[in-house]
XYZ file of C-alpha atoms in Angstrom:
467
model
C -35.814 8.830 -4.874
C -37.645 6.132 -2.952
C -38.347 6.537 0.712
C -35.597 4.038 1.549
C -33.094 5.930 -0.619
C -34.032 9.229 1.042
C -33.666 7.594 4.431
C -30.188 6.276 3.544
C -29.018 9.707 2.324
C -30.307 11.355 5.480
C -28.565 8.788 7.657
C -25.285 9.188 5.772
C -25.511 12.945 6.278
C -25.512 12.385 10.035
C -21.901 11.173 9.858
C -19.008 13.623 10.136
C -18.316 15.571 6.944
C -15.516 13.735 5.039
C -13.531 16.967 4.886
C -13.315 16.991 8.678
C -12.726 13.309 9.428
C -9.151 12.586 8.373
C -8.582 9.461 10.461
C -11.703 7.637 9.321
C -9.833 4.445 8.411
C -8.757 4.017 12.027
C -12.294 4.249 13.431
C -13.644 0.757 12.961
C -17.412 0.642 13.391
C -17.846 4.437 13.300
C -19.904 4.601 10.083
C -22.026 1.582 10.892
C -23.086 3.261 14.131
C -23.250 6.862 12.886
C -25.268 6.008 9.758
C -27.288 3.202 11.382
C -26.795 0.881 8.403
C -27.283 -2.840 7.959
C -26.686 -5.423 5.221
C -29.950 -4.335 3.586
C -28.398 -0.946 2.842
C -25.421 -2.319 0.890
C -27.077 -2.089 -2.592
C -28.064 1.531 -1.918
C -24.577 2.351 -0.634
C -23.056 0.832 -3.783
C -25.312 2.955 -5.979
C -24.324 6.099 -4.112
C -20.642 5.178 -4.176
C -20.677 4.693 -7.936
C -22.036 8.204 -8.414
C -18.463 9.426 -7.807
C -17.528 8.511 -11.390
C -20.554 10.398 -12.745
C -19.191 13.789 -13.812
C -22.677 15.320 -13.548
C -23.172 14.258 -9.913
C -25.101 15.496 -7.988
C -26.613 17.639 -10.769
C -30.390 17.584 -10.555
C -30.515 14.526 -8.318
C -33.588 14.500 -6.109
C -31.658 14.753 -2.838
C -32.705 16.050 0.558
C -31.225 19.436 1.431
C -27.894 18.461 2.977
C -24.524 20.175 3.097
C -21.797 18.972 0.688
C -24.102 16.528 -1.088
C -21.366 15.979 -3.704
C -19.348 14.124 -1.031
C -22.033 11.513 -0.339
C -20.223 8.889 -2.478
C -17.185 9.223 -0.190
C -19.276 8.622 2.914
C -20.864 5.684 1.086
C -17.552 3.972 0.274
C -16.241 4.615 3.772
C -19.359 2.970 5.141
C -18.949 -0.021 2.811
C -15.357 -0.355 4.048
C -16.569 -0.234 7.655
C -19.022 -3.017 6.841
C -16.347 -5.075 5.035
C -18.907 -5.445 2.264
C -17.521 -8.046 -0.155
C -20.351 -7.320 -2.587
C -18.877 -3.864 -3.108
C -15.506 -5.040 -4.461
C -16.396 -5.482 -8.135
C -18.580 -2.344 -8.277
C -15.659 -0.428 -6.708
C -13.287 -1.816 -9.359
C -15.768 -0.901 -12.094
C -16.130 2.615 -10.718
C -12.361 2.971 -10.474
C -12.030 2.069 -14.155
C -14.533 4.790 -15.034
C -12.555 7.574 -13.381
C -11.168 10.041 -15.909
C -9.347 12.375 -13.528
C -5.858 11.142 -12.740
C -5.547 13.890 -10.105
C -8.505 12.641 -8.069
C -6.957 12.836 -4.592
C -10.013 11.379 -2.866
C -9.836 8.197 -4.973
C -6.051 7.934 -4.771
C -5.946 8.254 -1.004
C -9.119 6.473 0.094
C -9.979 3.623 -2.266
C -6.885 1.581 -1.312
C -8.081 1.721 2.308
C -11.595 0.692 1.253
C -10.268 -2.371 -0.584
C -7.891 -3.066 2.260
C -10.602 -3.088 4.913
C -12.835 -5.352 2.836
C -9.977 -7.810 2.666
C -9.252 -11.092 0.886
C -12.102 -10.883 -1.602
C -10.436 -7.799 -3.122
C -7.136 -9.550 -3.981
C -8.089 -11.253 -7.247
C -10.056 -8.328 -8.764
C -7.300 -5.878 -7.844
C -4.607 -8.179 -9.246
C -6.477 -8.439 -12.564
C -6.798 -4.665 -12.717
C -3.193 -3.990 -11.729
C -1.861 -6.344 -14.418
C -4.110 -4.919 -17.150
C -1.603 -3.223 -19.487
C -4.276 -1.229 -21.305
C -5.488 0.583 -18.198
C -3.939 3.958 -17.281
C -1.057 3.783 -14.843
C -2.850 5.869 -12.214
C -5.740 3.377 -12.090
C -3.376 0.404 -11.945
C -1.453 2.194 -9.209
C -4.572 2.544 -7.053
C -5.138 -1.197 -7.494
C -1.559 -1.976 -6.416
C -1.923 0.284 -3.386
C -5.190 -1.481 -2.562
C -3.375 -4.812 -2.519
C -0.812 -3.465 -0.072
C -3.608 -2.200 2.175
C -5.216 -5.647 2.183
C -1.977 -6.967 3.711
C -1.930 -4.035 6.138
C -5.431 -4.626 7.498
C -5.225 -8.407 7.212
C -1.641 -9.493 8.049
C -2.455 -13.119 7.272
C -2.805 -12.034 3.626
C 0.703 -10.519 3.449
C 2.472 -13.470 1.806
C -0.145 -13.738 -0.898
C -0.117 -9.989 -1.601
C 3.682 -9.794 -1.693
C 3.778 -12.676 -4.169
C 1.346 -10.831 -6.466
C 3.255 -7.529 -6.318
C 6.636 -9.256 -6.710
C 5.484 -11.026 -9.870
C 4.301 -7.689 -11.260
C 7.710 -6.162 -10.528
C 9.454 -9.065 -12.244
C 7.359 -8.362 -15.350
C 7.849 -4.577 -15.296
C 8.285 -2.904 -18.687
C 9.685 0.458 -19.696
C 6.453 2.139 -20.776
C 4.809 2.029 -17.335
C 7.202 4.039 -15.173
C 4.507 5.421 -12.837
C 3.019 2.003 -12.148
C 6.427 0.359 -11.697
C 7.371 3.030 -9.165
C 4.123 2.476 -7.277
C 4.962 -1.232 -7.085
C 8.327 -0.275 -5.623
C 6.696 1.937 -3.003
C 4.239 -0.756 -1.947
C 6.876 -3.479 -1.742
C 9.146 -1.280 0.356
C 6.236 -0.407 2.640
C 5.626 -4.137 3.067
C 9.336 -4.686 3.828
C 9.222 -7.281 1.062
C 12.816 -8.484 1.174
C 11.738 -11.434 -0.949
C 11.218 -8.961 -3.830
C 14.789 -7.595 -3.677
C 16.063 -9.334 -6.814
C 13.304 -8.181 -9.226
C 13.523 -4.696 -7.693
C 17.281 -4.544 -8.293
C 16.796 -5.748 -11.876
C 14.138 -3.088 -12.442
C 16.516 -0.389 -11.175
C 19.284 -1.721 -13.418
C 16.908 -1.621 -16.385
C 16.007 2.032 -15.630
C 12.369 1.035 -15.130
C 11.869 2.969 -11.872
C 11.657 6.596 -10.802
C 14.359 7.190 -8.176
C 12.514 10.339 -7.098
C 9.860 8.142 -5.442
C 11.751 5.956 -2.938
C 15.391 6.640 -3.750
C 17.695 4.445 -5.822
C 18.671 0.798 -5.441
C 21.329 1.651 -2.885
C 18.670 3.262 -0.668
C 16.327 0.287 -1.019
C 19.152 -2.205 -0.518
C 20.125 -0.533 2.743
C 16.527 -0.472 3.930
C 16.109 -4.175 3.135
C 19.563 -4.932 4.631
C 20.529 -7.110 1.654
C 23.716 -7.286 -0.422
C 22.084 -7.509 -3.816
C 23.394 -8.907 -7.089
C 25.797 -6.055 -7.777
C 24.150 -5.117 -11.074
C 25.336 -1.979 -12.860
C 22.904 0.904 -12.417
C 22.014 3.525 -15.081
C 24.098 6.691 -15.086
C 21.055 8.959 -15.512
C 18.050 7.228 -13.930
C 14.538 8.602 -14.152
C 14.032 11.191 -11.392
C 10.711 13.030 -11.539
C 11.441 15.151 -8.462
C 14.758 16.393 -9.831
C 13.167 17.106 -13.212
C 10.349 19.088 -11.608
C 12.740 21.073 -9.443
C 14.872 21.804 -12.474
C 11.919 23.119 -14.472
C 10.866 25.348 -11.593
C 14.490 26.242 -10.741
C 13.699 25.135 -7.218
C 16.460 23.216 -5.484
C 17.245 21.468 -2.250
C 18.268 24.792 -0.672
C 16.425 27.246 -2.916
C 12.708 27.542 -2.360
C 11.635 30.071 -3.618
C 13.846 30.142 -6.721
C 17.015 32.230 -6.523
C 17.056 32.969 -10.256
C 13.935 33.948 -12.209
C 13.911 35.411 -15.732
C 17.729 35.469 -15.603
C 17.663 37.835 -12.621
C 18.946 36.986 -9.143
C 16.498 37.527 -6.294
C 18.961 38.724 -3.655
C 16.701 37.946 -0.693
C 16.225 34.415 -1.986
C 19.970 34.223 -2.646
C 20.817 35.006 0.970
C 18.210 32.512 2.193
C 19.773 29.917 -0.140
C 23.225 30.382 1.382
C 21.839 30.289 4.911
C 19.818 27.113 4.343
C 22.750 25.371 2.702
C 25.166 26.377 5.437
C 22.740 25.429 8.210
C 21.992 22.016 6.701
C 25.581 21.112 5.788
C 27.126 22.381 9.020
C 25.029 19.906 11.034
C 26.156 16.906 8.996
C 28.756 14.290 9.911
C 30.653 15.242 6.753
C 30.975 18.867 7.914
C 32.182 17.776 11.333
C 35.004 15.848 9.686
C 36.047 19.011 7.823
C 36.002 21.061 11.026
C 38.083 18.463 12.854
C 40.713 18.444 10.090
C 40.805 22.094 9.017
C 39.089 24.153 11.701
C 36.128 25.690 9.905
C 33.863 25.721 6.832
C 34.130 28.254 4.029
C 34.610 26.682 0.610
C 31.150 25.189 0.112
C 29.716 28.689 0.567
C 32.213 30.121 -1.936
C 31.254 27.415 -4.444
C 27.557 28.262 -4.084
C 28.298 31.958 -4.655
C 30.356 31.099 -7.734
C 27.445 29.056 -9.073
C 24.908 31.848 -8.673
C 26.985 34.875 -9.681
C 29.203 33.391 -12.393
C 27.349 30.400 -13.832
C 23.736 31.264 -13.039
C 23.321 27.825 -11.451
C 21.977 26.576 -8.163
C 23.824 23.601 -6.738
C 21.202 21.184 -8.106
C 22.155 22.274 -11.634
C 25.921 22.119 -11.188
C 27.804 19.585 -13.258
C 31.262 18.109 -12.921
C 32.382 20.800 -15.365
C 31.042 23.499 -13.027
C 33.099 22.172 -10.112
C 36.198 21.718 -12.250
C 35.953 25.342 -13.384
C 35.604 26.515 -9.785
C 38.547 24.508 -8.482
C 41.065 24.839 -11.301
C 40.185 28.234 -12.763
C 38.211 30.429 -10.407
C 40.020 29.683 -7.144
C 43.577 30.246 -8.473
C 42.515 33.317 -10.443
C 40.193 35.169 -8.092
C 40.057 33.806 -4.561
C 42.486 35.431 -2.129
C 43.901 32.578 -0.078
C 47.263 30.919 0.410
C 48.294 27.991 -1.773
C 48.481 25.777 1.308
C 44.672 26.009 1.435
C 44.467 23.579 -1.478
C 44.072 20.558 0.796
C 41.290 22.149 2.864
C 39.484 23.313 -0.305
C 39.450 19.844 -1.836
C 38.582 18.215 1.502
C 35.585 20.447 2.183
C 34.247 20.254 -1.355
C 34.571 16.466 -1.291
C 32.646 16.241 1.968
C 30.054 18.737 0.736
C 29.330 16.686 -2.394
C 29.333 13.448 -0.433
C 26.688 15.054 1.769
C 24.692 16.164 -1.299
C 24.856 12.611 -2.632
C 23.913 10.936 0.630
C 21.029 13.204 1.579
C 19.695 14.586 -1.711
C 20.977 12.188 -4.371
C 21.879 15.030 -6.716
C 22.504 13.436 -10.117
C 26.056 14.806 -10.590
C 27.187 14.263 -7.000
C 28.881 10.893 -7.379
C 30.899 11.891 -10.445
C 31.959 15.114 -8.674
C 33.091 13.197 -5.587
C 35.037 10.742 -7.735
C 36.856 13.615 -9.462
C 37.596 15.434 -6.201
C 39.145 12.245 -4.848
C 41.314 11.729 -7.925
C 45.053 11.331 -7.384
C 47.099 14.480 -7.659
C 44.255 17.008 -7.559
C 45.460 18.713 -4.357
C 48.997 19.039 -5.730
C 47.657 20.338 -9.045
C 45.523 22.964 -7.322
C 48.350 24.025 -5.013
C 50.700 24.500 -7.944
C 48.131 26.575 -9.789
C 47.476 28.711 -6.705
C 51.247 29.295 -6.335
C 51.708 30.574 -9.895
C 51.231 34.379 -10.086
C 50.598 34.167 -13.820
C 47.227 32.622 -12.967
C 46.130 35.551 -10.791
C 43.540 38.014 -11.979
C 44.220 41.740 -11.634
C 42.017 42.152 -8.569
C 43.656 39.264 -6.753
C 47.142 40.511 -7.671
C 46.354 43.955 -6.323
C 44.890 42.527 -3.144
C 47.939 40.365 -2.567
C 50.389 43.181 -3.224
C 48.719 45.330 -0.582
C 48.972 42.542 1.950
C 52.640 42.050 1.096
C 53.192 45.755 1.727
C 51.728 45.363 5.211
C 48.273 46.869 4.682
C 45.079 45.343 6.097
C 43.182 45.033 2.827
C 39.909 44.264 4.626
C 39.997 47.755 6.149
C 38.552 50.493 3.945
C 40.916 53.065 5.506
C 44.043 50.981 4.929
C 42.834 49.995 1.462
C 42.551 53.703 0.609
C 46.040 54.322 2.015
C 47.475 51.548 -0.117
C 45.750 52.807 -3.270
C 47.233 56.275 -2.632
C 50.708 54.887 -1.983
C 50.522 52.650 -5.027
C 49.406 55.456 -7.341
C 52.228 57.678 -6.099
C 54.705 54.961 -6.975
C 53.673 54.983 -10.635
C 55.750 57.167 -12.963
C 53.664 59.714 -14.875
C 50.585 58.064 -13.421
C 51.038 55.164 -15.841
C 50.538 51.572 -14.746
C 53.553 49.303 -14.805
C 53.730 45.505 -14.586
C 53.744 44.175 -11.038
C 56.944 42.251 -10.217
C 56.087 38.557 -10.225
C 58.553 37.779 -7.430
C 56.648 40.165 -5.132
C 53.257 38.600 -5.929
C 54.469 35.071 -5.433
C 55.507 35.755 -1.847
C 52.440 37.732 -0.873
C 50.485 36.407 2.134
C 46.768 36.336 1.401
C 43.641 36.675 3.511
C 40.423 34.782 3.035
C 37.637 36.681 1.371
C 34.954 35.779 3.936
C 36.152 38.546 6.270
C 34.538 41.132 3.984
C 30.751 41.474 3.798
C 29.383 40.168 0.509
C 27.578 43.432 -0.216
C 30.514 45.638 0.814
C 32.806 47.284 -1.768
C 35.493 44.857 -2.905
C 38.831 45.563 -1.161
C 40.611 45.290 -4.512
C 39.318 48.747 -5.448
C 37.416 47.626 -8.551
C 34.327 49.573 -7.493
C 32.177 46.430 -7.564
C 30.488 44.745 -4.640
C 32.686 42.107 -3.005
C 30.318 39.271 -4.010
C 30.503 40.369 -7.646
C 34.289 40.544 -7.682
C 36.896 38.753 -5.544
C 34.281 37.171 -3.336
C 31.993 35.933 -6.117
């Protein structure tokens, strides 16, 4: 290295280590002062900055003994940004195109700020790069983010930048999902209401990842526009939901409740608690409480999903909810038929909450079904028909009809003894249907989930009547 190059490296090393200076972009003039640089140092800074794309850097480079020498290119590009060095724009673009690591967090997070601080001279080179179909999406995405940052640091450039990004959105195609979604993010960050129409069309064409900034309804509300009313795809791209599904991690279940087909019971309890805590604070839950007094059925649904279907709520389908409402509740859940209205009400509000807050893919179809005409009457009729009851529920109800507190282990034991004595030759006989139909029923939440089931099956409550 020449004496001037050694001097520049030594001066750059006097600045704060990049690992420790997280708010560098907000410290205008810091690097110029800390590194004592001038316009004469720009060529040397560009050379150092470009070393970032050299996979062998720093290798055997003849550098002074300084800590974290591999981070010198970062200090160099930060310094060029501080200097608003227009001469660095094309070399930065060239270096960006040479990157072969799409998970380069330093480049992803910092280069847009570098371009942004330099300003107007970066717009045309970044636009050319962002519209280059043959470049990888992650490189094009950095260019698009750089354009947004130009508008951020130079508000007088906003209209020009928005026009560029809007045109790119209007020309979005289906084989560049990552880049299209970056365009969406940048336009929303710029509050680019003028881009609403091409954004809505891109959503309708399933060209965007709704896991990034939500769906069109979310964007429309943020922009405060009506939109064109275009029909949206039933199953839009959602990278976050797909990742959670692969990991079996859900909105209430981190860590996973089910791993290798086994339920982690500690994680299961945490899952119920998180779901209950989150839902109970919502406006939807307050409406349930005002109408019916308390919450219980969302919890029962979650338990049904885990213990009977092996599903967290994120994985539940309309079929899962239909099975719970029309099969499981009438057959196994000990509650009066008049509870049908409160069951449907709470489940409707629960899934409306899941749709509003988490955008679960099945939520809207579930809500539509729960609101369908005649569902409450259908459920009530099914819950009133003793032929639908499982053995455990029938036994539980018969004990209640006989006046026993079936949530009390002592009274449960007394009823079992009395019942067995009533059987001729110790042989079971059919239970009279007219007795079962009139039996008052208690709600299963009064029994601990890990306690023995009051029905006498020998199973834990959560694995039997309370599952």
